[in-house]
mmCIF file of C-alpha atoms in Angstrom:
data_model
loop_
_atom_site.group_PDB
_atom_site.id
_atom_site.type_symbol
_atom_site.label_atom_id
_atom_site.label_comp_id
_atom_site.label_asym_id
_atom_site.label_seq_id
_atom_site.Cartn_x
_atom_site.Cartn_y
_atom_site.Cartn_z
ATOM 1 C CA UNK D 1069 -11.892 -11.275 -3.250
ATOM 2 C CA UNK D 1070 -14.624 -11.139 -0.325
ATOM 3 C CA UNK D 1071 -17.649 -9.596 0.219
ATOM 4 C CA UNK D 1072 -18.520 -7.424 2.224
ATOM 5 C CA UNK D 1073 -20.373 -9.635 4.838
ATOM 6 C CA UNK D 1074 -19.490 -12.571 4.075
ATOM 7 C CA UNK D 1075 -17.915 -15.503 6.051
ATOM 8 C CA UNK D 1076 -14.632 -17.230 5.470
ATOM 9 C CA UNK D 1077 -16.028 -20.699 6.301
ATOM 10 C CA UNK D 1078 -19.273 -20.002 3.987
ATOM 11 C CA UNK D 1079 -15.957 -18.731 1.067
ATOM 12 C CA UNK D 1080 -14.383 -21.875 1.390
ATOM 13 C CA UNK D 1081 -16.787 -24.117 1.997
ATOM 14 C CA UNK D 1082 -15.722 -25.315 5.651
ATOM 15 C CA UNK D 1083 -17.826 -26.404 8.567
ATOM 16 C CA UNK D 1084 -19.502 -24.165 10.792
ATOM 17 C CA UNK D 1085 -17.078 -23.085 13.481
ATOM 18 C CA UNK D 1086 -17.160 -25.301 16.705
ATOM 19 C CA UNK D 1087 -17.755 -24.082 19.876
ATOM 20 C CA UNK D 1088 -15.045 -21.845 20.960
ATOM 21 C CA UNK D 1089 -14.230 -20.727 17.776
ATOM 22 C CA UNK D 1090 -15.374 -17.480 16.781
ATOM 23 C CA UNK D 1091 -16.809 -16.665 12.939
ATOM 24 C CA UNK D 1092 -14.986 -14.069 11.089
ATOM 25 C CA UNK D 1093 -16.637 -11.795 9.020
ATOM 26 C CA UNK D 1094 -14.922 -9.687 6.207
ATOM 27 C CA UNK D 1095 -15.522 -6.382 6.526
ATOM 28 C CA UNK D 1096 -14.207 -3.476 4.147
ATOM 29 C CA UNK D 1097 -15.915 -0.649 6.168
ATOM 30 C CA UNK D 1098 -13.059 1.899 6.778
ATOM 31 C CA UNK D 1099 -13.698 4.851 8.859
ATOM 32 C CA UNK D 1100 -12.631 8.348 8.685
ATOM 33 C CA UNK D 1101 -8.900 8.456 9.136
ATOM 34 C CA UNK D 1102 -7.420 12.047 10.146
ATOM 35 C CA UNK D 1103 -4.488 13.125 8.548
ATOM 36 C CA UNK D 1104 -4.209 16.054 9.260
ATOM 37 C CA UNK D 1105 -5.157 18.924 12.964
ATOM 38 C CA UNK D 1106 -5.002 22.136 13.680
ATOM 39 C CA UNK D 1107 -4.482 22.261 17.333
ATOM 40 C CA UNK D 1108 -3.399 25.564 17.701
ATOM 41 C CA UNK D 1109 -7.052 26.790 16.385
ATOM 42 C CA UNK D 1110 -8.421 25.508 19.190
ATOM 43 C CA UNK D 1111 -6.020 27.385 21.552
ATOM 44 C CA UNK D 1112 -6.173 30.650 19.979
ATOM 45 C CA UNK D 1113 -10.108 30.489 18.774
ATOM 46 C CA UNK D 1114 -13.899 29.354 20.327
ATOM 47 C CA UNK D 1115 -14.690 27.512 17.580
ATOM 48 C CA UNK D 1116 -18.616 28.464 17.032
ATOM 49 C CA UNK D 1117 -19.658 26.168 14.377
ATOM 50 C CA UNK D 1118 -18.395 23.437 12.189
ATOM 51 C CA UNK D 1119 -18.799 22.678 8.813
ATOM 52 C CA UNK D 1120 -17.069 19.652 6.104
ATOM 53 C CA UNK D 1121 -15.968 20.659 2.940
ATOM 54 C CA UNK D 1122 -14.163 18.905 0.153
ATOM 55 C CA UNK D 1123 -11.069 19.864 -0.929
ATOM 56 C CA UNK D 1124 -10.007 20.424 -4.771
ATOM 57 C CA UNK D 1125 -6.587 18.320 -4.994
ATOM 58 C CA UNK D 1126 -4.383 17.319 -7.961
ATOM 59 C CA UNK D 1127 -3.134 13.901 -8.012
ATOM 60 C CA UNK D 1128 0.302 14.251 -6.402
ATOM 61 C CA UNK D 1129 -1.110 16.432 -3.333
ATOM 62 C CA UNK D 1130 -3.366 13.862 -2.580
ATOM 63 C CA UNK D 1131 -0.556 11.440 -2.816
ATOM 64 C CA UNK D 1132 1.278 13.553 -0.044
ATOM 65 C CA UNK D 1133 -1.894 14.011 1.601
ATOM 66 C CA UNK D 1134 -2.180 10.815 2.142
ATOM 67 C CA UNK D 1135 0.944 9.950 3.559
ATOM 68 C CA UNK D 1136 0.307 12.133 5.994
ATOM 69 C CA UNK D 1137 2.658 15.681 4.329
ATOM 70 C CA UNK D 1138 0.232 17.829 5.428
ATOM 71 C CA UNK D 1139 0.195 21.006 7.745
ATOM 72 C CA UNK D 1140 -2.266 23.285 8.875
ATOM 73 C CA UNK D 1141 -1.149 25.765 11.250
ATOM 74 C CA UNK D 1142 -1.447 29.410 10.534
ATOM 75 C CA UNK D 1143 -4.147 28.530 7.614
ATOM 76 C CA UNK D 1144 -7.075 30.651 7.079
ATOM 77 C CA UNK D 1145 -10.404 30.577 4.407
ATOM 78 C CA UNK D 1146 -11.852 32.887 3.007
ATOM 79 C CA UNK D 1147 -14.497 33.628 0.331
ATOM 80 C CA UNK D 1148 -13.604 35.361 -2.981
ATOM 81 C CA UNK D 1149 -15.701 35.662 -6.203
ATOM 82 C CA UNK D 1150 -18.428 33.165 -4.233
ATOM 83 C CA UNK D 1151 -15.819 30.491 -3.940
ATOM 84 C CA UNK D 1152 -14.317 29.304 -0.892
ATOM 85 C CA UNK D 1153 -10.542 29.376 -0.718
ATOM 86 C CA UNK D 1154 -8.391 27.520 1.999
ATOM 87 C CA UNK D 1155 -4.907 29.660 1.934
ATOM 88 C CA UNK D 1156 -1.401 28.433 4.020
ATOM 89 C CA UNK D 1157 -2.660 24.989 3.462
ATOM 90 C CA UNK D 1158 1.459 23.608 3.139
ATOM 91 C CA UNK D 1159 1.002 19.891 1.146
ATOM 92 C CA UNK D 1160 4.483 18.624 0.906
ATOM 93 C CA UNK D 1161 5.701 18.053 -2.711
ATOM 94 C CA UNK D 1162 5.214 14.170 -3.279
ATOM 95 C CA UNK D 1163 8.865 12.763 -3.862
ATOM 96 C CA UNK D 1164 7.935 11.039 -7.184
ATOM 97 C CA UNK D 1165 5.858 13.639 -8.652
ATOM 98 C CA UNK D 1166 8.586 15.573 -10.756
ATOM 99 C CA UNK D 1167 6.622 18.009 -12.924
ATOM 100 C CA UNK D 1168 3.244 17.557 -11.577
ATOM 101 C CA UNK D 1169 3.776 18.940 -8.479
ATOM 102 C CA UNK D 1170 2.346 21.907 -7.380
ATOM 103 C CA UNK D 1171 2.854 25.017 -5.272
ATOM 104 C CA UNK D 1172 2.868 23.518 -1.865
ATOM 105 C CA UNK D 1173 0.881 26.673 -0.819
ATOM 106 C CA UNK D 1174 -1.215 27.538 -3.546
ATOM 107 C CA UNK D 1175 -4.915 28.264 -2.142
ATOM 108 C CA UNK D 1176 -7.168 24.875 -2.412
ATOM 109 C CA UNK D 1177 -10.574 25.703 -3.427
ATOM 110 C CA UNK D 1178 -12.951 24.451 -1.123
ATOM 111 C CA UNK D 1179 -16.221 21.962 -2.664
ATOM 112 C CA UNK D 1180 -19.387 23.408 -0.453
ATOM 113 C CA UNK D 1181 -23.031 24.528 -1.276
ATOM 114 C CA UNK D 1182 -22.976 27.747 -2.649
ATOM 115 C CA UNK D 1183 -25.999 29.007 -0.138
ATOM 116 C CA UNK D 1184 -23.405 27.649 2.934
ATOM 117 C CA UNK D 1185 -20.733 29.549 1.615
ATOM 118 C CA UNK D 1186 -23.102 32.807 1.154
ATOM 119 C CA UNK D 1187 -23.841 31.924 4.980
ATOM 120 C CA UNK D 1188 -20.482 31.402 6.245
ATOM 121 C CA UNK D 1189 -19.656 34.695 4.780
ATOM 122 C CA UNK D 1190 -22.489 36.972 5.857
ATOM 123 C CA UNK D 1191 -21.520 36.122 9.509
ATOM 124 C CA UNK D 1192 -17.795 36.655 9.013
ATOM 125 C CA UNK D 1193 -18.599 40.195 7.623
ATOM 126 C CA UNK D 1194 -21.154 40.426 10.368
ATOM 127 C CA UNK D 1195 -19.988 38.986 13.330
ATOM 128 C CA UNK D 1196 -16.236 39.258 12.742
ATOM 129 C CA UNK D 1197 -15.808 36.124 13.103
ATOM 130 C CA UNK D 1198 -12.704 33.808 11.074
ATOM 131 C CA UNK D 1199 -13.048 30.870 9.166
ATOM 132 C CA UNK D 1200 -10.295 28.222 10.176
ATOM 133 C CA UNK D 1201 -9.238 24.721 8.480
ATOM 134 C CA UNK D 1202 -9.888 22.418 11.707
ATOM 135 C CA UNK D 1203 -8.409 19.249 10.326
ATOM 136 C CA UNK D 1204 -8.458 17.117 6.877
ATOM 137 C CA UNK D 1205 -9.272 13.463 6.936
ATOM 138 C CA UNK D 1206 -10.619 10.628 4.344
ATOM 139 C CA UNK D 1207 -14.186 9.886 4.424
ATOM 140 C CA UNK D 1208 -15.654 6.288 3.540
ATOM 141 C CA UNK D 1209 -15.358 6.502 0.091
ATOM 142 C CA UNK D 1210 -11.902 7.680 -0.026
ATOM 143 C CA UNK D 1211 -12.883 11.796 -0.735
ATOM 144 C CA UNK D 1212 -10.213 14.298 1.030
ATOM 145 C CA UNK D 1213 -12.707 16.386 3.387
ATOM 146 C CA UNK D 1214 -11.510 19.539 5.410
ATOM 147 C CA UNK D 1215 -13.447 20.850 8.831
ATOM 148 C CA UNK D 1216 -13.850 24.389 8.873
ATOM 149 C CA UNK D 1217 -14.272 26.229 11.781
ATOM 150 C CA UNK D 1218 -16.746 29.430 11.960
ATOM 151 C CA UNK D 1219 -14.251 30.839 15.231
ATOM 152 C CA UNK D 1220 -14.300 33.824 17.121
ATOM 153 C CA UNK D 1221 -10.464 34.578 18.806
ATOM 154 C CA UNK D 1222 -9.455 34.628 22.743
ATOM 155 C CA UNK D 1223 -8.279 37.135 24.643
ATOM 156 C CA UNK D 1224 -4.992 36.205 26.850
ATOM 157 C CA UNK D 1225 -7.211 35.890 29.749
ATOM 158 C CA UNK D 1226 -9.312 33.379 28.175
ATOM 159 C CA UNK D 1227 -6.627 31.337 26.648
ATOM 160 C CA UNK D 1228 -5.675 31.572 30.265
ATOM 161 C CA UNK D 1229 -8.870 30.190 31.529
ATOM 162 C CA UNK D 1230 -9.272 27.426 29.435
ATOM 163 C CA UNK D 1231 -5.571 25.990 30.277
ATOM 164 C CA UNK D 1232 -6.556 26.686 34.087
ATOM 165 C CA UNK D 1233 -9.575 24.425 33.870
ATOM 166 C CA UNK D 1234 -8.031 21.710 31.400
ATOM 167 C CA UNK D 1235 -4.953 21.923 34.158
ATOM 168 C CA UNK D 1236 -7.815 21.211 37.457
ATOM 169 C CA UNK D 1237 -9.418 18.624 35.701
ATOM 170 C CA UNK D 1238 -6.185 16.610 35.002
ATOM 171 C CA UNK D 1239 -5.982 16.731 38.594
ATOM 172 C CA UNK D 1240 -8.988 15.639 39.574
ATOM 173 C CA UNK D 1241 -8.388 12.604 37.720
ATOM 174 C CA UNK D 1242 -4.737 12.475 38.829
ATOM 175 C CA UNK D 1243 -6.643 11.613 42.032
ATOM 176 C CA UNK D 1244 -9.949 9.690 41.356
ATOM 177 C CA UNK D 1245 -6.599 7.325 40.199
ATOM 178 C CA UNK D 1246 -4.686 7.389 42.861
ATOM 179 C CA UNK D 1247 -7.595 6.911 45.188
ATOM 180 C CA UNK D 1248 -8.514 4.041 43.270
ATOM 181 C CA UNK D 1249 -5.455 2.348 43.876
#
């Protein structure tokens, strides 16, 4: 096994590369890999503020996680008895769980600070604002992680808007292109 850092000619004793040849370093840094979006939050809601919080899995749901069984449209959080709740979360039953598998949409509790959470729900009671699962993905060290989304929802008009602008700018790079040509 390598480490982190370390060369394959130092491993194995070779030569120093010649010229031309470049030196390859092993590297086991993985970055965050998404496995799961909720697109339609960002058409239906301005999403205000973000925020990461870990999600409490058993070990066949974060098999299916991680193969990518995972959907999160129509979710919603909320905050009951000062813990965060993630409900219409749908995590596929893993095909070689048998008994172990759970409800596939059984509320996951979500891991955050317990003055964030007060936060988070002061200014949904206040502001009437929604809290919406943004997307799931694997940090660094391996940890499921879920993006919440303090949002506030669109009107039809602004939904309207925001597919008018997203619709002039894919022109206007339609023709920087074609001008470039």
């Amino acid at each position: 096994m390598f480490i982190p850092g370390e060369t394959i000619s130092h491993r194995f004793n070779l030569p120093f590369p010649k010229e031309g040849i470049e030196r390859i370093v092993v590297s086991y840094k993985q970055e965050n890999k998404t496995v799961a979006q909720n697109k339609k939050a960002y058409h239906d809601y301005f999403v205000l503020e973000t925020y990461e919080a870990g999600i409490e899995l058993f070990g066949t749901e974060v098999k299916s996680v991680r193969a990518g069984k995972m959907n999160l449209k129509d979710s919603w959080c909320n905050v009951v008895n000062g813990e965060m709740l993630a409900n219409g979360v749908h995590i596929s039953p893993y095909e070689m769980g048998n008994r172990f598998n759970r409800d596939p949409l059984r509320p996951k509790r979500l891991l955050m600070h317990k003055k964030e959470i007060m936060k988070l729900m002061g200014e949904v009671k206040q502001q009437g604002c929604a809290l919406i699962p943004l997307s799931v993905y694997f940090n660094e060290r391996g940890r499921a992680k879920m993006l919440v989304g303090l949002c506030k929802g669109k009107k039809n008009y602004d939904k309207r808007e925001t597919e008018a602008k997203r619709d002039a700018q894919r022109n206007i790079e339609r023709s920087i292109k074609e001008f470039n040509r």
